[in-house]
Structure formats: structure tokens, C-alpha cells
Coordinates of C-alpha atoms and ligand atoms in Angstrom, one line a residue:
M896 CA 0.0 0.0 0.0
R897 CA 1.1 3.5 -0.8
I898 CA -0.3 7.0 -0.1
E899 CA 0.2 9.8 -2.5
Q900 CA 0.6 13.0 -0.5
D901 CA 0.1 15.6 -3.3
V902 CA -3.2 17.5 -2.9
K903 CA -5.6 16.6 -5.7
L904 CA -8.3 19.1 -6.5
D905 CA -11.9 19.2 -7.7
F906 CA -13.7 22.1 -9.4
K907 CA -15.2 23.2 -6.1
D908 CA -11.7 23.6 -4.6
V909 CA -10.6 26.4 -6.8
L910 CA -11.6 29.7 -8.3
I911 CA -10.0 31.5 -11.3
R912 CA -8.1 34.7 -10.4
P913 CA -9.1 37.8 -12.5
K914 CA -6.4 39.3 -14.6
R915 CA -5.9 42.6 -16.4
S916 CA -7.6 42.8 -19.7
T917 CA -8.1 45.0 -22.7
L918 CA -11.4 43.3 -23.6
T919 CA -14.5 45.5 -23.1
S920 CA -17.2 43.0 -23.8
R921 CA -18.0 39.3 -23.8
A922 CA -18.9 39.7 -27.5
E923 CA -15.2 40.1 -28.3
V924 CA -14.5 36.6 -27.1
D925 CA -14.3 33.7 -29.5
I926 CA -15.0 30.4 -27.8
S927 CA -14.7 28.2 -30.8
R928 CA -11.5 26.2 -31.4
D929 CA -9.7 24.8 -34.4
F930 CA -7.9 21.5 -34.1
V931 CA -6.2 19.1 -36.5
F932 CA -6.4 15.7 -34.9
L933 CA -3.1 13.8 -34.4
H934 CA -4.1 10.5 -36.1
S935 CA -7.1 11.1 -38.3
R936 CA -5.4 14.4 -39.6
R937 CA -9.0 15.7 -39.9
K938 CA -9.8 19.4 -39.2
Y939 CA -12.3 20.5 -36.5
R940 CA -13.8 23.9 -35.9
G941 CA -16.5 24.4 -33.3
I942 CA -17.3 25.1 -29.7
P943 CA -15.7 22.1 -28.0
I944 CA -18.6 21.0 -25.8
I945 CA -20.1 17.6 -26.2
A946 CA -23.4 16.1 -24.9
A947 CA -22.7 12.8 -23.1
N948 CA -23.4 9.5 -24.8
M949 CA -26.1 8.7 -22.2
D950 CA -29.4 7.5 -23.6
T951 CA -31.2 10.6 -22.2
T952 CA -28.8 13.2 -23.6
G953 CA -27.0 11.5 -26.6
T954 CA -30.0 11.8 -28.9
F955 CA -30.5 12.9 -32.5
E956 CA -32.7 15.8 -31.3
M957 CA -29.9 17.0 -29.0
A958 CA -27.4 16.6 -31.9
R959 CA -29.4 18.8 -34.1
A960 CA -30.1 21.5 -31.4
L961 CA -26.4 21.6 -30.4
A962 CA -25.1 21.6 -34.0
A963 CA -27.0 24.9 -34.5
H964 CA -24.6 26.4 -32.0
Q965 CA -21.5 24.5 -33.3
L966 CA -21.6 22.1 -30.3
S967 CA -21.3 18.3 -30.6
V968 CA -23.1 15.2 -29.3
A969 CA -21.8 11.7 -28.6
L970 CA -24.8 9.6 -29.7
H971 CA -25.7 6.9 -27.2
K972 CA -24.7 3.3 -27.9
H973 CA -28.3 1.9 -28.0
H974 CA -29.5 3.4 -31.3
G975 CA -30.5 0.9 -33.9
E976 CA -28.6 0.6 -37.2
A977 CA -31.5 1.9 -39.3
E978 CA -32.0 5.1 -37.3
L979 CA -28.2 5.7 -37.2
L980 CA -28.0 5.4 -41.0
A981 CA -31.0 7.7 -41.4
F982 CA -29.4 10.3 -39.1
F983 CA -26.0 10.1 -40.8
A984 CA -27.7 10.5 -44.3
E985 CA -29.5 13.7 -43.3
Q986 CA -28.9 16.7 -45.4
P987 CA -27.4 19.0 -44.4
P988 CA -25.5 16.7 -42.1
T989 CA -25.0 17.3 -38.4
P990 CA -21.3 17.9 -38.1
T991 CA -19.2 16.4 -35.3
A992 CA -21.7 13.8 -34.1
F993 CA -19.8 11.0 -32.5
Y994 CA -20.8 7.4 -33.1
S995 CA -20.4 5.6 -29.7
M996 CA -19.5 2.1 -29.0
G997 CA -18.2 -0.3 -26.3
I998 CA -15.3 -2.8 -26.9
N999 CA -16.8 -6.1 -27.7
Q1000 CA -16.9 -7.9 -31.0
L1001 CA -20.7 -7.1 -31.5
D1002 CA -19.9 -3.4 -31.1
F1003 CA -17.1 -3.6 -33.7
D1004 CA -19.3 -5.5 -36.1
K1005 CA -22.2 -3.1 -35.7
F1006 CA -19.9 -0.2 -36.4
A1007 CA -18.4 -1.9 -39.4
R1008 CA -21.9 -2.4 -40.9
V1009 CA -23.1 1.1 -40.3
K1010 CA -19.8 2.7 -41.4
A1011 CA -19.8 0.6 -44.6
L1012 CA -23.2 2.1 -45.6
A1013 CA -22.8 5.6 -44.1
G1014 CA -19.3 6.1 -45.4
G1015 CA -17.6 9.4 -44.9
S1016 CA -20.6 10.9 -43.0
I1017 CA -19.3 9.2 -39.9
E1018 CA -16.0 10.9 -39.0
Y1019 CA -16.1 10.8 -35.2
V1020 CA -16.2 7.8 -32.9
C1021 CA -16.4 7.6 -29.2
V1022 CA -15.1 4.4 -27.6
D1023 CA -16.5 4.4 -24.1
V1024 CA -15.7 2.0 -21.2
A1025 CA -16.0 2.7 -17.4
N1026 CA -12.4 1.6 -16.9
G1027 CA -9.9 2.5 -19.6
Y1028 CA -7.0 0.6 -17.8
T1029 CA -7.7 -2.8 -19.2
K1030 CA -5.7 -4.7 -21.9
A1031 CA -9.0 -5.5 -23.7
F1032 CA -9.6 -1.8 -24.2
I1033 CA -6.1 -1.1 -25.6
H1034 CA -6.5 -4.2 -27.9
F1035 CA -9.8 -2.8 -29.2
I1036 CA -8.2 0.6 -29.9
H1037 CA -5.4 -1.0 -31.9
K1038 CA -8.0 -3.0 -33.9
L1039 CA -10.2 0.0 -34.6
R1040 CA -7.3 2.3 -35.5
A1041 CA -5.8 -0.3 -37.9
A1042 CA -9.2 -0.8 -39.6
Y1043 CA -10.1 2.9 -39.8
P1044 CA -6.9 5.1 -40.1
D1045 CA -8.9 8.3 -40.9
I1046 CA -11.6 8.4 -38.3
T1047 CA -11.2 10.7 -35.3
I1048 CA -11.2 8.5 -32.2
M1049 CA -12.2 9.8 -28.7
A1050 CA -11.7 7.1 -26.1
G1051 CA -11.7 6.6 -22.3
N1052 CA -12.1 6.9 -19.5
V1053 CA -8.8 7.3 -17.7
V1054 CA -7.5 9.8 -15.1
T1055 CA -3.7 9.6 -15.2
G1056 CA -1.0 11.0 -17.4
E1057 CA 0.7 7.7 -18.2
M1058 CA -2.5 6.1 -19.4
T1059 CA -3.3 9.2 -21.5
E1060 CA 0.1 8.9 -23.2
E1061 CA -0.4 5.2 -23.8
L1062 CA -3.8 5.8 -25.5
I1063 CA -2.5 8.6 -27.7
L1064 CA 0.5 6.4 -28.7
D1065 CA -2.0 3.6 -29.5
G1066 CA -4.0 5.8 -31.9
V1067 CA -6.5 7.8 -29.9
D1068 CA -7.0 11.4 -31.0
I1069 CA -9.0 12.6 -27.9
V1070 CA -8.6 10.9 -24.5
K1071 CA -11.7 11.0 -22.4
V1072 CA -10.9 11.9 -18.8
G1073 CA -12.9 11.2 -15.6
I1074 CA -13.6 8.3 -13.3
G1075 CA -16.2 8.9 -10.7
P1076 CA -17.1 12.6 -11.0
G1077 CA -20.4 12.2 -12.9
S1078 CA -23.6 13.6 -11.4
V1079 CA -25.4 10.3 -11.5
C1080 CA -22.3 8.2 -11.0
T1081 CA -21.8 6.2 -7.8
T1082 CA -18.4 4.6 -8.6
R1083 CA -16.6 6.6 -5.8
S1084 CA -19.0 5.4 -3.1
M1085 CA -19.5 1.9 -4.5
S1086 CA -15.9 1.0 -5.1
G1087 CA -13.8 3.7 -3.4
V1088 CA -12.1 4.4 -6.8
G1089 CA -11.8 7.8 -8.4
Y1090 CA -9.6 10.9 -8.9
P1091 CA -10.5 14.5 -8.3
Q1092 CA -11.5 15.8 -11.7
L1093 CA -9.7 19.1 -11.9
S1094 CA -6.3 17.4 -11.1
A1095 CA -7.1 14.6 -13.5
I1096 CA -7.7 17.3 -16.2
I1097 CA -4.5 19.2 -15.4
E1098 CA -2.4 16.0 -15.4
C1099 CA -3.9 14.3 -18.4
A1100 CA -3.9 17.5 -20.5
D1101 CA -0.2 18.0 -19.8
A1102 CA 0.5 14.4 -20.8
A1103 CA -1.7 14.7 -24.0
H1104 CA -0.4 18.0 -25.2
G1105 CA 3.2 16.8 -24.9
L1106 CA 2.4 14.3 -27.6
R1107 CA 0.1 16.7 -29.6
G1108 CA -3.0 14.8 -28.5
L1109 CA -6.1 16.2 -27.0
I1110 CA -8.4 15.5 -24.0
C1111 CA -12.1 15.7 -23.2
A1112 CA -13.0 16.4 -19.6
D1113 CA -15.9 14.1 -18.9
G1114 CA -18.2 14.5 -15.9
G1115 CA -18.6 16.7 -12.8
C1116 CA -19.5 20.0 -14.3
T1117 CA -22.6 21.4 -12.5
S1118 CA -22.4 25.1 -13.6
P1119 CA -20.9 27.2 -16.4
G1120 CA -18.1 28.1 -14.1
D1121 CA -17.1 24.5 -13.9
L1122 CA -16.7 24.4 -17.7
A1123 CA -14.5 27.5 -17.5
K1124 CA -12.4 25.8 -14.8
A1125 CA -12.1 22.6 -17.0
F1126 CA -11.0 24.6 -20.0
G1127 CA -8.7 26.7 -17.8
A1128 CA -7.1 23.5 -16.5
G1129 CA -6.3 22.5 -20.1
A1130 CA -9.3 20.5 -21.3
D1131 CA -9.7 20.7 -25.1
F1132 CA -13.3 19.4 -25.0
V1133 CA -15.8 19.2 -22.2
M1134 CA -18.5 16.5 -22.0
L1135 CA -21.8 17.2 -20.2
G1136 CA -24.5 14.9 -19.0
G1137 CA -26.5 16.4 -16.1
M1138 CA -26.2 20.0 -17.3
L1139 CA -28.0 19.1 -20.6
A1140 CA -30.5 16.7 -19.0
G1141 CA -34.1 17.7 -18.3
H1142 CA -34.7 19.3 -21.7
D1143 CA -37.1 18.8 -24.6
E1144 CA -34.3 17.2 -26.7
C1145 CA -33.7 14.5 -24.1
D1146 CA -35.2 11.0 -24.5
S1147 CA -37.1 11.1 -21.3
E1148 CA -40.7 11.6 -20.3
I1149 CA -42.0 14.6 -18.4
I1150 CA -43.4 13.4 -15.0
E1151 CA -45.8 15.6 -13.2
Q1152 CA -45.6 15.5 -9.4
N1153 CA -47.6 17.8 -7.2
G1154 CA -47.8 20.4 -10.1
V1155 CA -44.1 20.3 -10.7
R1156 CA -42.8 18.9 -14.0
R1157 CA -39.7 16.7 -13.8
M1158 CA -37.6 14.5 -16.0
R1159 CA -35.9 11.2 -15.2
F1160 CA -32.1 11.1 -15.6
Y1161 CA -30.0 8.0 -14.8
G1162 CA -26.4 6.7 -15.0
M1163 CA -25.6 4.3 -17.8
S1164 CA -24.4 1.8 -15.3
S1165 CA -27.4 2.3 -13.0
R1166 CA -29.9 -0.5 -12.2
E1167 CA -32.4 1.3 -14.5
A1168 CA -30.1 1.3 -17.5
M1169 CA -29.0 -2.3 -17.0
E1170 CA -32.6 -3.4 -16.7
K1171 CA -33.5 -1.6 -19.9
Y1172 CA -30.5 -2.8 -22.0
A1173 CA -29.0 -5.8 -20.4
G1174 CA -32.0 -7.5 -18.8
G1175 CA -31.0 -6.6 -15.2
V1176 CA -27.9 -6.3 -13.0
A1177 CA -25.6 -9.3 -13.4
E1178 CA -25.1 -11.2 -10.2
Y1179 CA -21.3 -10.5 -10.0
R1180 CA -21.6 -6.7 -10.2
A1181 CA -23.4 -3.8 -8.5
A1182 CA -24.9 -0.8 -10.2
E1183 CA -22.5 2.2 -10.3
G1184 CA -25.0 4.8 -11.3
K1185 CA -28.2 6.3 -9.8
D1186 CA -31.6 7.5 -11.0
V1187 CA -32.7 11.1 -10.3
L1188 CA -35.6 13.3 -11.1
L1189 CA -34.6 16.7 -12.4
D1190 CA -36.7 19.8 -12.9
Y1191 CA -38.0 20.0 -16.5
R1192 CA -36.2 22.9 -18.1
G1193 CA -37.8 23.3 -21.6
P1194 CA -35.7 23.7 -24.7
V1195 CA -31.9 23.2 -24.3
E1196 CA -31.4 26.5 -26.1
N1197 CA -31.9 28.6 -22.9
T1198 CA -29.4 26.5 -21.0
L1199 CA -26.9 26.7 -23.8
Q1200 CA -27.0 30.5 -23.7
K1201 CA -26.1 30.4 -20.0
I1202 CA -23.3 27.9 -20.5
L1203 CA -21.8 29.8 -23.4
G1204 CA -22.3 33.1 -21.7
G1205 CA -20.5 31.8 -18.6
V1206 CA -17.5 30.6 -20.5
R1207 CA -17.3 33.9 -22.4
S1208 CA -17.4 35.7 -19.1
A1209 CA -14.5 33.7 -17.7
C1210 CA -12.5 34.6 -20.8
T1211 CA -13.2 38.4 -20.3
Y1212 CA -12.2 38.2 -16.6
V1213 CA -8.8 36.8 -17.4
G1214 CA -8.3 38.8 -20.6
A1215 CA -8.5 35.8 -23.0
R1216 CA -9.6 36.8 -26.5
G1217 CA -10.3 33.2 -27.4
L1218 CA -10.9 30.0 -25.6
K1219 CA -7.5 28.8 -26.8
E1220 CA -5.9 31.4 -24.5
L1221 CA -8.0 30.6 -21.5
S1222 CA -5.7 28.0 -20.0
K1223 CA -2.6 30.1 -20.6
R1224 CA -4.2 33.0 -18.7
T1225 CA -5.6 30.8 -15.9
T1226 CA -4.3 31.0 -12.4
F1227 CA -6.3 28.9 -9.9
I1228 CA -6.7 30.1 -6.3
R1229 CA -7.4 27.3 -3.9
V1230 CA -10.4 28.0 -1.7
T1231 CA -11.1 26.1 1.4
Q1232 CA -13.9 23.6 1.6
Q1233 CA -15.3 25.5 4.6
L1234 CA -15.6 28.7 2.6
N1235 CA -17.4 26.9 -0.2
E1236 CA -19.9 25.5 2.3
V1237 CA -20.6 28.8 4.0
F1238 CA -20.7 31.1 0.9
G1239 CA -21.2 28.9 -2.1
Q1240 CA -19.5 30.1 -5.3
S1241 CA -21.9 32.6 -6.7
Ligands
LIG632 P1 -22.2 14.7 -15.6 O1 -22.0 15.7 -16.7 O2 -23.6 14.3 -15.5 O3 -21.6 15.1 -14.3 O4 -21.3 13.4 -16.1 C1 -21.6 12.7 -17.3 C2 -20.7 11.5 -17.4 O5 -20.9 10.6 -16.3 C3 -20.8 10.6 -18.6 O6 -20.3 11.2 -19.7 C4 -20.2 9.3 -18.2 O7 -18.8 9.4 -18.3 C5 -20.5 9.3 -16.7 N1 -21.5 8.3 -16.4 C6 -22.8 8.2 -16.9 N2 -23.5 7.3 -16.4 C7 -22.7 6.7 -15.4 C8 -22.9 5.6 -14.5 O8 -23.9 5.0 -14.4 N3 -21.8 5.3 -13.7 C9 -20.6 6.0 -13.8 N4 -19.6 5.6 -13.0 N5 -20.4 7.0 -14.6 C10 -21.5 7.4 -15.4

């Protein structure tokens, strides 16, 4: 047994220090990014925020609504082949929609069939496992990269620099970072495993950027300020589940309770999800996700405006003309847990 003594931080443990700036308005800030992916060599331009590949948020409706603002969606894994083909054949196409998959042979074969018919309209793939530290995961990445040299692969999840480097060397363009921070994730309490998300982002971004790779910070953002901190810490993309849940574009019914309208949102490893897609929770495992009822929030458009406004505001406070400059201009100040509890972070 070993104990690491370095302090590891979460979003709530820091604030961004204001810096002198010549910017006069948020309107002067450009929060889109341009990337050329390391392996696929494809070009990207957009606002690097991605809806999570959860079955509530990773929907076609969400993809269309977010694309109107240059944001992306990782479609969930449970769409049928016919509906995926219809979506990828739409004109005009929805750019930067990620096709998501797990790592078994059935996942590979389904992708091969859909990709053969959809052709170049599928450019982005998200390979998603709860634990990105297994040999089987690395083996799958090798196989996928060998078969599809020019697709952009996002894959994870991991939380450490050395595994980020390994994945980038294995053919991943964007490493997905986060174990345990998700709003409906119970991994930390069920297994005791996890890593404070801000530190994971800082360490994985440093490792990725050294090899010209990119990272996507996945999970744990509960406010626009958390996205600003994630980008400030070095995230190239940020993935959101809970912040985009509860909207019209989600695949979830509105439930009326005592005159209040709510929407169900659950983790993809929760009992609810396993019952829906895997016929129940296997005997050898426990659910690592929970089921919550969120207030219904109408069209996602309103929430998007708040998120994008918050990130723009962070850029103006530190004098960053573009999102690209935000991490260079970010100094985090540590705030104590007690202060957070007493004053919140308004
Ligand atoms: P959020 O933005 O809601 O905080 O986090 C979304 C992320 O939580 C997802 O992208 C995914 O990585 C993670 N997640 C979703 N469902 C589950 C689950 O059931 N268990 C765990 N451990 N993580 C989950």
C-alpha cells in the first residue's frame, strides 16, 4: 500500500483569479476552437462542448439542437442501425456527431456495418468504457485504428497522465478523462475508486499536449463556471451529462408530481439502464449509477445560452480573447472547503 501525499483538486476547490484585460465586452471573445487531430489528420472547428453518450442526452434531437450552435453530441450506444443510418444520411449533415461504442466484437461488427453504408458521413467515434485501464480496451483501440486510419477516435475513461500517453500512442485522438465525477455516478461510493476531476484534467492535458494529443474532460460540471475551470485546466473538449439533462431534446418523459414537472435522468451503469438494455444487473456486479428526477427545463437553447455566456465571461475576466488562450491565462486560487460550504460560489 502507498499513499500519494500531493493534494488533488476538484472544481469546487478552486476559483479563477481575475487578470488585467483590454477586452471590453464578452462579445469580443471567440469560444470556438480549431484543431487538427493527431491520427485522423482531420480538421475540426466548433465550440468544444459535447453532450454525453447517455441515452437521455445523446439523442438525435440533441445533436441537431447543439449543432445549430456548433456544439457536438456523442450519440448513445443503443440506437438501432437503421436510425443511425437515417441520421447520418440527413442533409445538411449534423457535423461532429460521435458514433459511440463499447469494446466487444458485437460493437465492432455493428460499427463496421453502419460505417460501410454511411461512409464518410461518420467521421467521429467515441469508444467508451467505465475503466480504460484494461488490456482489452487497448487491444480494441489497436484494432479500430488499424481498420479505420482516418476516423477521429475519442476514447476513455482514464484519469492519469501515463495512461493518457499510452492511449495517444495507441491511436486515440482525444482521450476522455474522468472516473467517478459524474452527477449520477456512484463509482466513488460503491468502489472507493476515483480521482478529483480538476487534477485529472490538469495532469492528463499536460501528458496529452506533450504528444500533440487532446483530452475531453468528462463529468462533474454542474455550472458554467465548472466548464470555465475545466478549459482553464487544459481541457480541449468538455462533455456534459446532467447539465444538458431535463430538456425537450432528451429522450425522457415529463413526469408531473404535485404540479411540478420533472424528467428522469440516470447513469448508464445504473440499475435502471441495466434493466433496460442488459436484462438486469448481473449477479457479480453492483450498479454504479443512480436514477434522479430533475426539474424539467424546456428547450436546451436557454441552458446553452447560459453555458456559453459563462465561459465567455470567464475569458473576459482573465483577458483571454479566445478559448484557446484561457488555460494560458488561468491561475487557480485554492479556496477552502469551509468557505465553499458557507458562501457557495456565486
Ligand atoms: P455529468 O456531466 O452528468 O456530471 O457526467 C456525465 C458523465 O458521467 C458521462 O459522460 C459518463 O462518463 C459518466 N456516467 C454516466 N453514467 C454513469 C454511471 O452510471 N456510472 C458512472 N460511474 N459514470 C457514469
